[in-house]
CSV table of C-alpha atoms in Angstrom, one decimal:
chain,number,residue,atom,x,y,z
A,1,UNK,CA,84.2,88.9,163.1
A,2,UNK,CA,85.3,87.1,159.8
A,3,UNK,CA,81.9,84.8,159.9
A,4,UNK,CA,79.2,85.0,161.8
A,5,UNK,CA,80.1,82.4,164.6
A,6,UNK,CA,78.2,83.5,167.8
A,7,UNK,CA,80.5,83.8,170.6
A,8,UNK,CA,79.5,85.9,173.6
A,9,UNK,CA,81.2,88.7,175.8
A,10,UNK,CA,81.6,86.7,178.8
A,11,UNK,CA,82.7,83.3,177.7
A,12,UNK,CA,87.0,84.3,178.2
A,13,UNK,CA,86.5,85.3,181.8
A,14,UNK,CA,84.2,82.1,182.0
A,15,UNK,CA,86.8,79.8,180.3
A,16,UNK,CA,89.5,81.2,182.6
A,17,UNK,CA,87.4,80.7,185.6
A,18,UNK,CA,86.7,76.8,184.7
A,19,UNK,CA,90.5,76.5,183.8
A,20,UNK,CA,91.2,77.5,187.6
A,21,UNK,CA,88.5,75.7,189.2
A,22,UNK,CA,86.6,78.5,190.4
A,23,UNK,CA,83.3,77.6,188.2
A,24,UNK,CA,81.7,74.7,189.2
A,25,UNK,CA,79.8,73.2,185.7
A,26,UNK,CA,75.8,73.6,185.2
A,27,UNK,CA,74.6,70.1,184.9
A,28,UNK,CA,72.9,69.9,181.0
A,29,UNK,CA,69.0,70.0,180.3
A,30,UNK,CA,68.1,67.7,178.1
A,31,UNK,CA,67.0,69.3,174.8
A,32,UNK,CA,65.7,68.0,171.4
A,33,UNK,CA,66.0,70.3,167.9
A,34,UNK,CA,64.7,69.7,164.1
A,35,UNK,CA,66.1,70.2,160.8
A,36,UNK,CA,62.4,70.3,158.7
A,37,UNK,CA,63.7,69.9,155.3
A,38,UNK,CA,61.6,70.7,152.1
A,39,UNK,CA,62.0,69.6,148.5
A,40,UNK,CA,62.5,72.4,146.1
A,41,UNK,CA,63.7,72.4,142.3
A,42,UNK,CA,67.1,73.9,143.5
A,43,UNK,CA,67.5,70.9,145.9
A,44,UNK,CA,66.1,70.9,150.1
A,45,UNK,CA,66.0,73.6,152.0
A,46,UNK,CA,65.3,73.9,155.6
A,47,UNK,CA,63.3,75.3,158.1
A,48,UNK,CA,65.2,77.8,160.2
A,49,UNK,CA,64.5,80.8,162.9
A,50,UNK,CA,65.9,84.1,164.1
A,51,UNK,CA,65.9,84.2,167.8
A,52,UNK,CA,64.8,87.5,168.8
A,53,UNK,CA,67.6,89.8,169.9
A,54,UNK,CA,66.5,90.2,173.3
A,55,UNK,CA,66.5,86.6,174.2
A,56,UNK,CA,69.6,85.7,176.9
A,57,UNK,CA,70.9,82.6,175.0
A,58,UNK,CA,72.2,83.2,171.6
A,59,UNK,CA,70.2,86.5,171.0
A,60,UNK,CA,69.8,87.3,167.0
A,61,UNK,CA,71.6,83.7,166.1
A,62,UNK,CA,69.9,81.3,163.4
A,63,UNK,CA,68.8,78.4,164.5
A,64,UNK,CA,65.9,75.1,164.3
A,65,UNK,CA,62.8,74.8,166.5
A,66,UNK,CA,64.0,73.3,169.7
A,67,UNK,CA,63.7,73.6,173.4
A,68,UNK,CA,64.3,71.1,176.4
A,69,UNK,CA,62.0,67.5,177.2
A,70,UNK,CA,59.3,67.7,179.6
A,71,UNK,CA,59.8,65.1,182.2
A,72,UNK,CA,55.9,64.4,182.1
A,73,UNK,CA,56.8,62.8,179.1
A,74,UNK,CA,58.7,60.2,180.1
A,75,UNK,CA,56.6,57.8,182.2
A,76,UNK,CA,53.0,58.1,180.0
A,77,UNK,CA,52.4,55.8,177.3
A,78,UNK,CA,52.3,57.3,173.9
A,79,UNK,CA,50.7,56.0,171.0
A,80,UNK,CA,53.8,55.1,169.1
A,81,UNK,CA,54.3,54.5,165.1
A,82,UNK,CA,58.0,53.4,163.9
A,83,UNK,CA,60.7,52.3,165.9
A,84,UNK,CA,60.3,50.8,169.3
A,85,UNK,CA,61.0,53.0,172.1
A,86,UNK,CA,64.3,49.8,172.9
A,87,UNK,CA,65.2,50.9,169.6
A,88,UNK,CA,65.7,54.5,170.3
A,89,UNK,CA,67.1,54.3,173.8
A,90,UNK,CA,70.0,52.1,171.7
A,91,UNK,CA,70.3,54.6,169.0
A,92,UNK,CA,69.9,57.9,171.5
A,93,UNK,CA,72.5,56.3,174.0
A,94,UNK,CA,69.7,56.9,176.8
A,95,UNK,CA,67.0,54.5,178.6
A,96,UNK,CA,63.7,54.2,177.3
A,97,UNK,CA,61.6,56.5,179.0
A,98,UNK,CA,64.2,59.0,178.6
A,99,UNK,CA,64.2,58.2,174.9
A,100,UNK,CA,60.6,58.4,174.9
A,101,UNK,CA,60.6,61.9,176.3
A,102,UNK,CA,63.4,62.8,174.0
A,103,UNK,CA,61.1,62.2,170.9
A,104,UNK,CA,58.3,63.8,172.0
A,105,UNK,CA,60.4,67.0,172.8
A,106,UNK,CA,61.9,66.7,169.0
A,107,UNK,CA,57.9,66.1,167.7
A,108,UNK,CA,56.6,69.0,170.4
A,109,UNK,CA,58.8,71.6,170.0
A,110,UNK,CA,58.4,71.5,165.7
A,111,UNK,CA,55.1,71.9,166.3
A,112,UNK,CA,55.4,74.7,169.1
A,113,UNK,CA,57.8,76.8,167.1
A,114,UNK,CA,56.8,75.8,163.5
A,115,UNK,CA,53.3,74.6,163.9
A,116,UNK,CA,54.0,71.3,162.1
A,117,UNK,CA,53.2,68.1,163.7
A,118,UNK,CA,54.3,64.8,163.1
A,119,UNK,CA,51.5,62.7,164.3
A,120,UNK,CA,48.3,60.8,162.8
A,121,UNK,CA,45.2,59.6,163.6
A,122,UNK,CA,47.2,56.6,162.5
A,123,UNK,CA,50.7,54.7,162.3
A,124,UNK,CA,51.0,55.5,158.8
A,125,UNK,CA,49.2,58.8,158.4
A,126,UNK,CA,49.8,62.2,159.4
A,127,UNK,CA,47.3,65.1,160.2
A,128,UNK,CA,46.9,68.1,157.8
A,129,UNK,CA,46.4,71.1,158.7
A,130,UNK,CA,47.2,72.5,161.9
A,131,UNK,CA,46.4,76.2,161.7
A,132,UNK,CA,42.6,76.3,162.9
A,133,UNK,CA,41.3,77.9,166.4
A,134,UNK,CA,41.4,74.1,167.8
A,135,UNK,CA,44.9,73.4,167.2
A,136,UNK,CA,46.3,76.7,167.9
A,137,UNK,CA,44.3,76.4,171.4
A,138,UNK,CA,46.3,72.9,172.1
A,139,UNK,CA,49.3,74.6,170.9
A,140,UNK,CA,49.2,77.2,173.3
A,141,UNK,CA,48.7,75.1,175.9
A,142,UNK,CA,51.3,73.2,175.2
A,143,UNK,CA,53.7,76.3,174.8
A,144,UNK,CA,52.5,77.8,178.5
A,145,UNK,CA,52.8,73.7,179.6
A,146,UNK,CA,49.6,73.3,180.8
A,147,UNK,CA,49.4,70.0,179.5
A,148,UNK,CA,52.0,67.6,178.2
A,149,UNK,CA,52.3,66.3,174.6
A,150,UNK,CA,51.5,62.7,176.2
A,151,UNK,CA,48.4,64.4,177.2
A,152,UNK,CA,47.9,66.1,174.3
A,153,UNK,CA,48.4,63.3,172.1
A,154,UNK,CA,46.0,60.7,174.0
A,155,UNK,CA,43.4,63.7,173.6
A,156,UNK,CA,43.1,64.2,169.9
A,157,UNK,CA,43.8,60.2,169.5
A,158,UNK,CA,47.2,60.9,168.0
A,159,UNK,CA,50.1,58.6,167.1
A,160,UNK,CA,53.4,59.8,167.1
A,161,UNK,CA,55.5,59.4,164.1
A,162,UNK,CA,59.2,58.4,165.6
A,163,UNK,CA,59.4,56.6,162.0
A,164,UNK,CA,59.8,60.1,160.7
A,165,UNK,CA,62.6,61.2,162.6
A,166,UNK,CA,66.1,60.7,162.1
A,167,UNK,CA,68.7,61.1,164.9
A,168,UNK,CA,71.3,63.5,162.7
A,169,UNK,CA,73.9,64.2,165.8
A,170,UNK,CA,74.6,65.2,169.4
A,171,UNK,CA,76.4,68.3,171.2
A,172,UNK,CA,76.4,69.3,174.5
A,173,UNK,CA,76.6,73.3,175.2
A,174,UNK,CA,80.1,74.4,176.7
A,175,UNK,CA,80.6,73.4,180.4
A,176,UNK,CA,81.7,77.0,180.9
A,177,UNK,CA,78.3,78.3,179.6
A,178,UNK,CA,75.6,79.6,182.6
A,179,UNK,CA,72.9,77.7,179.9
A,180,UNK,CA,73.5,73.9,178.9
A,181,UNK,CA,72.0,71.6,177.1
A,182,UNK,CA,72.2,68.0,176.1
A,183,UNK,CA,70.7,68.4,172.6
A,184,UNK,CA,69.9,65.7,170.1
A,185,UNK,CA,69.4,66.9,166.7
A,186,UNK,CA,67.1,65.3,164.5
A,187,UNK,CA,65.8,65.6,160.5
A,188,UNK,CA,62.7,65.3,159.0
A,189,UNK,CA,61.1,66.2,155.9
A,190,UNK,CA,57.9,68.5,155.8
A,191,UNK,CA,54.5,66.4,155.9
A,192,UNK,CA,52.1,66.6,152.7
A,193,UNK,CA,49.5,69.1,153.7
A,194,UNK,CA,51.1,71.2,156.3
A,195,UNK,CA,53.0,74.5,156.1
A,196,UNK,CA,55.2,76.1,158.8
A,197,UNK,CA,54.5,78.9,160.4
A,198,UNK,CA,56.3,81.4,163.1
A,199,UNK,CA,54.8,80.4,165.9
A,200,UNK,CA,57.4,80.7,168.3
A,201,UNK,CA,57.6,83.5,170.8
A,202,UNK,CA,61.5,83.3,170.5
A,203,UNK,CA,61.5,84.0,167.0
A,204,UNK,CA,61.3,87.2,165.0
A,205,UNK,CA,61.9,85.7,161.9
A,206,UNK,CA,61.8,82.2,159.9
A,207,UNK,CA,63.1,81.0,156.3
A,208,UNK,CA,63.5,78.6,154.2
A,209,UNK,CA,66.8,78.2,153.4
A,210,UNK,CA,69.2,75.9,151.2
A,211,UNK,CA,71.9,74.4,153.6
A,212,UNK,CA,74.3,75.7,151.5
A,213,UNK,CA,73.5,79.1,150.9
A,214,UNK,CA,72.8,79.6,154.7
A,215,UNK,CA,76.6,78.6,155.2
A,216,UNK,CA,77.9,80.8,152.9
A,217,UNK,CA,75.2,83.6,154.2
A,218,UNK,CA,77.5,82.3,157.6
A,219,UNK,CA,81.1,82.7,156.0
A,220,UNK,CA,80.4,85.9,155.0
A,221,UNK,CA,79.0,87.0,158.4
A,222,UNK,CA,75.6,87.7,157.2
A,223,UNK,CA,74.1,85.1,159.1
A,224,UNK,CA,74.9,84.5,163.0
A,225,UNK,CA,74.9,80.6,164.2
A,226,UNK,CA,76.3,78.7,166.8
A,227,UNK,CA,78.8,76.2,166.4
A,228,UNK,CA,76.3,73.1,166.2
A,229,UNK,CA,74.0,74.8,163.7
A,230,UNK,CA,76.8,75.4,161.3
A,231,UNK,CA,78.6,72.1,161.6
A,232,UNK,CA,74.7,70.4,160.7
A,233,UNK,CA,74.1,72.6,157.5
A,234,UNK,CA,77.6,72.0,156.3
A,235,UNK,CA,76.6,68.3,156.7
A,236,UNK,CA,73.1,68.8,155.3
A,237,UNK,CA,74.8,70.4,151.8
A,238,UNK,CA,75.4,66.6,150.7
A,239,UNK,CA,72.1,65.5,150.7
A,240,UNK,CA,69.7,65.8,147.3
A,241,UNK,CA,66.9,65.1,149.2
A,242,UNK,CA,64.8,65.6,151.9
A,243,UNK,CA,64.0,61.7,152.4
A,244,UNK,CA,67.9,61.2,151.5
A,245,UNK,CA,68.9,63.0,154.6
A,246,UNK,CA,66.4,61.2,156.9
A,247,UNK,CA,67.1,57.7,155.4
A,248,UNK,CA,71.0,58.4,156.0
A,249,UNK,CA,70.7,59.8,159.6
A,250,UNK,CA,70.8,55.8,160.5
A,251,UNK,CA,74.0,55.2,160.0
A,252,UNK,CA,75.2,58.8,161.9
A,253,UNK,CA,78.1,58.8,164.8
A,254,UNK,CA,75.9,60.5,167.9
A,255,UNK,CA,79.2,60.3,170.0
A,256,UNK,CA,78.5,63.8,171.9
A,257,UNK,CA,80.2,66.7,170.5
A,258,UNK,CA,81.5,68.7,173.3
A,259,UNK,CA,83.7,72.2,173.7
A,260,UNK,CA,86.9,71.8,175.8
A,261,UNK,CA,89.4,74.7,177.1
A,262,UNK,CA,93.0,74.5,178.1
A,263,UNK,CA,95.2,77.0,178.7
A,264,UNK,CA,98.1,76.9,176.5
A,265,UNK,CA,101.2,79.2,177.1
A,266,UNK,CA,99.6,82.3,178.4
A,267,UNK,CA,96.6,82.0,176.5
A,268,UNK,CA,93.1,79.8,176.4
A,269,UNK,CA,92.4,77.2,173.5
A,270,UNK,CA,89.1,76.5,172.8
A,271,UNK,CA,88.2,73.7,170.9
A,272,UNK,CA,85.4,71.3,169.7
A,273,UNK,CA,86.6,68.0,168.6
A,274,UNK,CA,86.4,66.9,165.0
A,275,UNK,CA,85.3,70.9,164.1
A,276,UNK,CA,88.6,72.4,163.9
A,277,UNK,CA,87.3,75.4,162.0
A,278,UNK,CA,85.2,76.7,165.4
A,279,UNK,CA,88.6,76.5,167.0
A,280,UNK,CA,89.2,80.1,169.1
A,281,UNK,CA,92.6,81.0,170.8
A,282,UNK,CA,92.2,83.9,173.6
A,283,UNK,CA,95.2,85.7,175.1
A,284,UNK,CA,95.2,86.2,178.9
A,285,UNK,CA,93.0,89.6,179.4
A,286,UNK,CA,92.0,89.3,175.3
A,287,UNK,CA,89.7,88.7,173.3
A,288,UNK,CA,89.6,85.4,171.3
A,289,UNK,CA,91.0,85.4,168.0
């Protein structure tokens, strides 16, 4: 493998079987990642995590904290700081309890996997730290979803910060994959006061990272990534700043990004639009190359 582009055993004979109509598509979860960037002297750098080897999807691949939304989510009210919840049902292309639920995932799932939170007692504050008994208790609970981040929130008295999130881009997993997801990516910078952790269960290892070392840690096939997690770093190296790259997710294209196959004289292309360098050609009875 000339980089470290993850790209699983089974995905030819799954391409094949979607080219002749013998696999029906998995309908996509909807699922919400975060790119926590940092301020260092060198420039940002940003939060990422080793899935543990053993996991199904995308074992020992680099990735952000993410996971799917919660569908409790999406019908409680939620103390809400920044953009109306209209706004972001425009901006996410969805309605707005989905939107609603989709934000909470993104705000959830950084503090699940990285123990940072992006909530307040107020609309313009944020809480500090987040390591005690108490908070790792909620966060628990929230990982083994026995409560719901509405719930959670409206407990502590908690406003959610949508005003620090920015809506980077959009892909959809493969519809030859056994796994999709419908996956909004999202930046934010690291609050004042708090510190990430590993705290997923997923995870075996975390970094901080410049974007642009991480992709040339990927070129060299030192560093294994999915399509999506490459493309957004690549994207991330023209940013100076942490608040540059959230201020300039506004203006972002989230048209979906999504793999297609086709066969192609004896032979299946695979191909995802406007990333020509993930682009994969695989010989009948091959592998891709």
């Amino acid at each position: 493998m000339a980089n470290g582009q993850w790209f699983p055993a089974d995905w030819p004979d799954r391409i094949r079987a979607l080219a002749d109509g013998t696999l029906e598509p998995v309908v996509p979860r909807r699922a919400a990642t975060v790119m926590l960037l940092k301020d260092t002297d060198g420039g940002p750098v940003v939060h990422m995590l080793r899935r543990r080897a053993s996991m199904a999807f995308a074992g020992g691949a680099y990735a952000y904290p993410g996971g799917g939304v919660d569908p409790r989510d999406d019908d409680r009210h939620v103390r809400w700081a920044g953009p109306t919840r209209a706004w972001w049902a425009e901006r996410l292309g969805v309605d707005e309890a989905g939107a609603q639920a989709i934000v909470c995932a993104a705000v959830r799932e950084t503090y699940e996997e990285a123990g940072v939170l992006l909530a307040g007692p107020a609309a313009d504050s944020v809480v500090g730290d987040t390591t005690g008994a108490d908070w790792e208790a909620d966060r628990a609970a929230l990982v083994a979803r026995e409560t719901s981040f509405a719930e959670f929130l409206d407990r502590r008295g908690l406003v959610l910060r949508s005003d620090l999130l920015g809506a980077w881009t959009r892909w959809i997993t493969p519809e030859f994959e056994p796994r999709r997801y419908d996956t909004w990516f999202f930046v934010a910078a690291l609050p004042k006061g708090q510190r990430t952790r590993n705290a997923s269960t997923e995870a075996d290892r975390t970094v901080w990272i410049r974007p642009a070392d991480a992709a040339a840690a990927y070129d060299d096939g030192e560093l294994l990534m999915m399509p999506p997690t490459i493309a957004t770093l690549r994207q991330l190296t023209s940013c100076a700043t942490a608040a540059e790259a959230v201020a300039g997710a506004a203006a972002r294209d989230l048209t979906p990004v999504l793999a297609r196959a086709r066969l192609d004289d004896g032979e299946v292309v695979l191909t995802w639009p406007g990333h020509d360098e993930f682009t994969r050609h695989i010989p009948t009875g091959g592998a891709p190359a």
